[in-house]
Amino acid sequence: MSNSTLLQKIEQCREEMLTLSRSHALTSEAVVTSSVKLDQLINEYQNNK
């Protein structure tokens, strides 16, 4: 996956996590799952550099 695609996915996932955090507790399964996904995308981006 290209870095520009990864950056788009990272931004989309970040927005999703922020939206979820406004309606759920930060420790809820939905927010934590989104956070883990975001971490994985960021790690992938860092490894592609």
mmCIF file of N, CA, C and O in Angstrom:
data_model
loop_
_atom_site.group_PDB
_atom_site.id
_atom_site.type_symbol
_atom_site.label_atom_id
_atom_site.label_comp_id
_atom_site.label_asym_id
_atom_site.label_seq_id
_atom_site.Cartn_x
_atom_site.Cartn_y
_atom_site.Cartn_z
ATOM 1 N N MET A 1 0.845 -1.177 0.000
ATOM 2 C CA MET A 1 0.000 0.000 0.000
ATOM 3 C C MET A 1 0.892 1.243 0.000
ATOM 4 O O MET A 1 1.882 1.295 0.716
ATOM 5 N N SER A 2 0.546 2.204 -0.818
ATOM 6 C CA SER A 2 1.385 3.403 -0.914
ATOM 7 C C SER A 2 1.233 4.259 0.342
ATOM 8 O O SER A 2 0.231 4.173 1.062
ATOM 9 N N ASN A 3 2.236 5.098 0.569
ATOM 10 C CA ASN A 3 2.210 5.970 1.743
ATOM 11 C C ASN A 3 1.045 6.946 1.699
ATOM 12 O O ASN A 3 0.444 7.244 2.732
ATOM 13 N N SER A 4 0.704 7.447 0.524
ATOM 14 C CA SER A 4 -0.410 8.394 0.444
ATOM 15 C C SER A 4 -1.731 7.703 0.780
ATOM 16 O O SER A 4 -2.591 8.280 1.455
ATOM 17 N N THR A 5 -1.881 6.466 0.357
ATOM 18 C CA THR A 5 -3.083 5.699 0.700
ATOM 19 C C THR A 5 -3.126 5.435 2.193
ATOM 20 O O THR A 5 -4.179 5.551 2.830
ATOM 21 N N LEU A 6 -1.982 5.083 2.758
ATOM 22 C CA LEU A 6 -1.919 4.844 4.197
ATOM 23 C C LEU A 6 -2.273 6.110 4.975
ATOM 24 O O LEU A 6 -3.011 6.044 5.961
ATOM 25 N N LEU A 7 -1.766 7.243 4.535
ATOM 26 C CA LEU A 7 -2.080 8.497 5.222
ATOM 27 C C LEU A 7 -3.573 8.792 5.175
ATOM 28 O O LEU A 7 -4.153 9.263 6.166
ATOM 29 N N GLN A 8 -4.203 8.507 4.050
ATOM 30 C CA GLN A 8 -5.654 8.701 3.944
ATOM 31 C C GLN A 8 -6.397 7.778 4.905
ATOM 32 O O GLN A 8 -7.340 8.198 5.578
ATOM 33 N N LYS A 9 -5.961 6.527 4.973
ATOM 34 C CA LYS A 9 -6.602 5.568 5.873
ATOM 35 C C LYS A 9 -6.373 5.959 7.334
ATOM 36 O O LYS A 9 -7.264 5.799 8.169
ATOM 37 N N ILE A 10 -5.181 6.456 7.640
ATOM 38 C CA ILE A 10 -4.872 6.907 8.998
ATOM 39 C C ILE A 10 -5.799 8.048 9.392
ATOM 40 O O ILE A 10 -6.380 8.047 10.481
ATOM 41 N N GLU A 11 -5.953 9.018 8.517
ATOM 42 C CA GLU A 11 -6.811 10.165 8.813
ATOM 43 C C GLU A 11 -8.269 9.723 8.976
ATOM 44 O O GLU A 11 -8.960 10.178 9.890
ATOM 45 N N GLN A 12 -8.720 8.834 8.118
ATOM 46 C CA GLN A 12 -10.095 8.337 8.203
ATOM 47 C C GLN A 12 -10.316 7.589 9.520
ATOM 48 O O GLN A 12 -11.335 7.783 10.192
ATOM 49 N N CYS A 13 -9.373 6.767 9.895
ATOM 50 C CA CYS A 13 -9.479 5.995 11.130
ATOM 51 C C CYS A 13 -9.422 6.921 12.350
ATOM 52 O O CYS A 13 -10.148 6.722 13.330
ATOM 53 N N ARG A 14 -8.591 7.934 12.292
ATOM 54 C CA ARG A 14 -8.485 8.895 13.388
ATOM 55 C C ARG A 14 -9.814 9.616 13.588
ATOM 56 O O ARG A 14 -10.292 9.758 14.719
ATOM 57 N N GLU A 15 -10.424 10.034 12.490
ATOM 58 C CA GLU A 15 -11.723 10.706 12.567
ATOM 59 C C GLU A 15 -12.783 9.772 13.153
ATOM 60 O O GLU A 15 -13.602 10.183 13.973
ATOM 61 N N GLU A 16 -12.747 8.519 12.725
ATOM 62 C CA GLU A 16 -13.693 7.525 13.240
ATOM 63 C C GLU A 16 -13.519 7.347 14.747
ATOM 64 O O GLU A 16 -14.497 7.319 15.498
ATOM 65 N N MET A 17 -12.279 7.244 15.191
ATOM 66 C CA MET A 17 -12.009 7.066 16.607
ATOM 67 C C MET A 17 -12.483 8.281 17.409
ATOM 68 O O MET A 17 -13.085 8.132 18.480
ATOM 69 N N LEU A 18 -12.242 9.477 16.897
ATOM 70 C CA LEU A 18 -12.689 10.686 17.585
ATOM 71 C C LEU A 18 -14.209 10.742 17.669
ATOM 72 O O LEU A 18 -14.778 11.109 18.708
ATOM 73 N N THR A 19 -14.872 10.375 16.596
ATOM 74 C CA THR A 19 -16.336 10.355 16.594
ATOM 75 C C THR A 19 -16.856 9.353 17.623
ATOM 76 O O THR A 19 -17.778 9.652 18.393
ATOM 77 N N LEU A 20 -16.269 8.178 17.633
ATOM 78 C CA LEU A 20 -16.682 7.158 18.597
ATOM 79 C C LEU A 20 -16.435 7.619 20.035
ATOM 80 O O LEU A 20 -17.259 7.369 20.920
ATOM 81 N N SER A 21 -15.325 8.307 20.258
ATOM 82 C CA SER A 21 -14.984 8.726 21.620
ATOM 83 C C SER A 21 -15.941 9.793 22.153
ATOM 84 O O SER A 21 -16.032 9.992 23.360
ATOM 85 N N ARG A 22 -16.661 10.454 21.266
ATOM 86 C CA ARG A 22 -17.635 11.462 21.706
ATOM 87 C C ARG A 22 -18.916 10.818 22.220
ATOM 88 O O ARG A 22 -19.643 11.438 23.005
ATOM 89 N N SER A 23 -19.189 9.591 21.798
ATOM 90 C CA SER A 23 -20.435 8.937 22.203
ATOM 91 C C SER A 23 -20.217 7.677 23.043
ATOM 92 O O SER A 23 -21.190 7.081 23.501
ATOM 93 N N HIS A 24 -18.971 7.278 23.213
ATOM 94 C CA HIS A 24 -18.652 6.085 24.002
ATOM 95 C C HIS A 24 -17.535 6.427 24.988
ATOM 96 O O HIS A 24 -16.754 7.358 24.761
ATOM 97 N N ALA A 25 -17.437 5.636 26.030
ATOM 98 C CA ALA A 25 -16.312 5.786 26.960
ATOM 99 C C ALA A 25 -15.007 5.456 26.230
ATOM 100 O O ALA A 25 -14.999 4.641 25.295
ATOM 101 N N LEU A 26 -13.941 6.103 26.642
ATOM 102 C CA LEU A 26 -12.652 5.872 25.978
ATOM 103 C C LEU A 26 -12.183 4.423 26.102
ATOM 104 O O LEU A 26 -11.405 3.954 25.276
ATOM 105 N N THR A 27 -12.670 3.727 27.112
ATOM 106 C CA THR A 27 -12.278 2.324 27.303
ATOM 107 C C THR A 27 -13.288 1.353 26.695
ATOM 108 O O THR A 27 -13.150 0.135 26.868
ATOM 109 N N SER A 28 -14.279 1.874 25.965
ATOM 110 C CA SER A 28 -15.266 0.990 25.339
ATOM 111 C C SER A 28 -14.613 0.158 24.243
ATOM 112 O O SER A 28 -13.589 0.537 23.666
ATOM 113 N N GLU A 29 -15.224 -0.965 23.948
ATOM 114 C CA GLU A 29 -14.672 -1.867 22.933
ATOM 115 C C GLU A 29 -14.559 -1.176 21.574
ATOM 116 O O GLU A 29 -13.568 -1.346 20.860
ATOM 117 N N ALA A 30 -15.551 -0.370 21.230
ATOM 118 C CA ALA A 30 -15.546 0.300 19.929
ATOM 119 C C ALA A 30 -14.368 1.265 19.795
ATOM 120 O O ALA A 30 -13.676 1.286 18.773
ATOM 121 N N VAL A 31 -14.119 2.059 20.833
ATOM 122 C CA VAL A 31 -13.025 3.035 20.786
ATOM 123 C C VAL A 31 -11.678 2.324 20.819
ATOM 124 O O VAL A 31 -10.762 2.671 20.059
ATOM 125 N N VAL A 32 -11.563 1.330 21.659
ATOM 126 C CA VAL A 32 -10.290 0.595 21.756
ATOM 127 C C VAL A 32 -9.981 -0.123 20.447
ATOM 128 O O VAL A 32 -8.844 -0.097 19.957
ATOM 129 N N THR A 33 -10.982 -0.737 19.842
ATOM 130 C CA THR A 33 -10.786 -1.420 18.562
ATOM 131 C C THR A 33 -10.331 -0.442 17.492
ATOM 132 O O THR A 33 -9.407 -0.726 16.717
ATOM 133 N N SER A 34 -10.953 0.714 17.454
ATOM 134 C CA SER A 34 -10.572 1.741 16.487
ATOM 135 C C SER A 34 -9.149 2.229 16.743
ATOM 136 O O SER A 34 -8.374 2.448 15.815
ATOM 137 N N SER A 35 -8.803 2.371 18.009
ATOM 138 C CA SER A 35 -7.454 2.814 18.381
ATOM 139 C C SER A 35 -6.398 1.790 17.960
ATOM 140 O O SER A 35 -5.334 2.160 17.451
ATOM 141 N N VAL A 36 -6.693 0.532 18.154
ATOM 142 C CA VAL A 36 -5.762 -0.539 17.752
ATOM 143 C C VAL A 36 -5.576 -0.518 16.234
ATOM 144 O O VAL A 36 -4.445 -0.634 15.734
ATOM 145 N N LYS A 37 -6.675 -0.345 15.514
ATOM 146 C CA LYS A 37 -6.601 -0.261 14.048
ATOM 147 C C LYS A 37 -5.736 0.926 13.623
ATOM 148 O O LYS A 37 -4.890 0.803 12.726
ATOM 149 N N LEU A 38 -5.943 2.058 14.289
ATOM 150 C CA LEU A 38 -5.149 3.250 13.987
ATOM 151 C C LEU A 38 -3.669 2.992 14.265
ATOM 152 O O LEU A 38 -2.806 3.341 13.454
ATOM 153 N N ASP A 39 -3.371 2.379 15.387
ATOM 154 C CA ASP A 39 -1.979 2.043 15.723
ATOM 155 C C ASP A 39 -1.347 1.159 14.654
ATOM 156 O O ASP A 39 -0.194 1.375 14.257
ATOM 157 N N GLN A 40 -2.100 0.183 14.170
ATOM 158 C CA GLN A 40 -1.571 -0.725 13.149
ATOM 159 C C GLN A 40 -1.266 0.029 11.852
ATOM 160 O O GLN A 40 -0.236 -0.213 11.213
ATOM 161 N N LEU A 41 -2.158 0.935 11.479
ATOM 162 C CA LEU A 41 -1.937 1.728 10.267
ATOM 163 C C LEU A 41 -0.712 2.627 10.412
ATOM 164 O O LEU A 41 0.096 2.750 9.486
ATOM 165 N N ILE A 42 -0.578 3.248 11.576
ATOM 166 C CA ILE A 42 0.582 4.115 11.817
ATOM 167 C C ILE A 42 1.867 3.299 11.790
ATOM 168 O O ILE A 42 2.867 3.724 11.194
ATOM 169 N N ASN A 43 1.848 2.129 12.399
ATOM 170 C CA ASN A 43 3.033 1.261 12.380
ATOM 171 C C ASN A 43 3.394 0.861 10.954
ATOM 172 O O ASN A 43 4.569 0.849 10.579
ATOM 173 N N GLU A 44 2.391 0.524 10.175
ATOM 174 C CA GLU A 44 2.631 0.152 8.769
ATOM 175 C C GLU A 44 3.244 1.321 8.013
ATOM 176 O O GLU A 44 4.184 1.161 7.238
ATOM 177 N N TYR A 45 2.721 2.510 8.249
ATOM 178 C CA TYR A 45 3.254 3.718 7.588
ATOM 179 C C TYR A 45 4.714 3.931 7.984
ATOM 180 O O TYR A 45 5.566 4.195 7.143
ATOM 181 N N GLN A 46 5.016 3.807 9.278
ATOM 182 C CA GLN A 46 6.385 3.995 9.766
ATOM 183 C C GLN A 46 7.338 2.949 9.170
ATOM 184 O O GLN A 46 8.479 3.258 8.849
ATOM 185 N N ASN A 47 6.870 1.737 9.016
ATOM 186 C CA ASN A 47 7.710 0.665 8.464
ATOM 187 C C ASN A 47 7.951 0.844 6.981
ATOM 188 O O ASN A 47 8.933 0.311 6.444
ATOM 189 N N ASN A 48 7.079 1.585 6.289
ATOM 190 C CA ASN A 48 7.250 1.824 4.858
ATOM 191 C C ASN A 48 8.216 2.962 4.550
ATOM 192 O O ASN A 48 8.594 3.147 3.401
ATOM 193 N N LYS A 49 8.558 3.728 5.531
ATOM 194 C CA LYS A 49 9.442 4.888 5.298
ATOM 195 C C LYS A 49 10.824 4.452 4.884
ATOM 196 O O LYS A 49 11.360 3.502 5.208
#
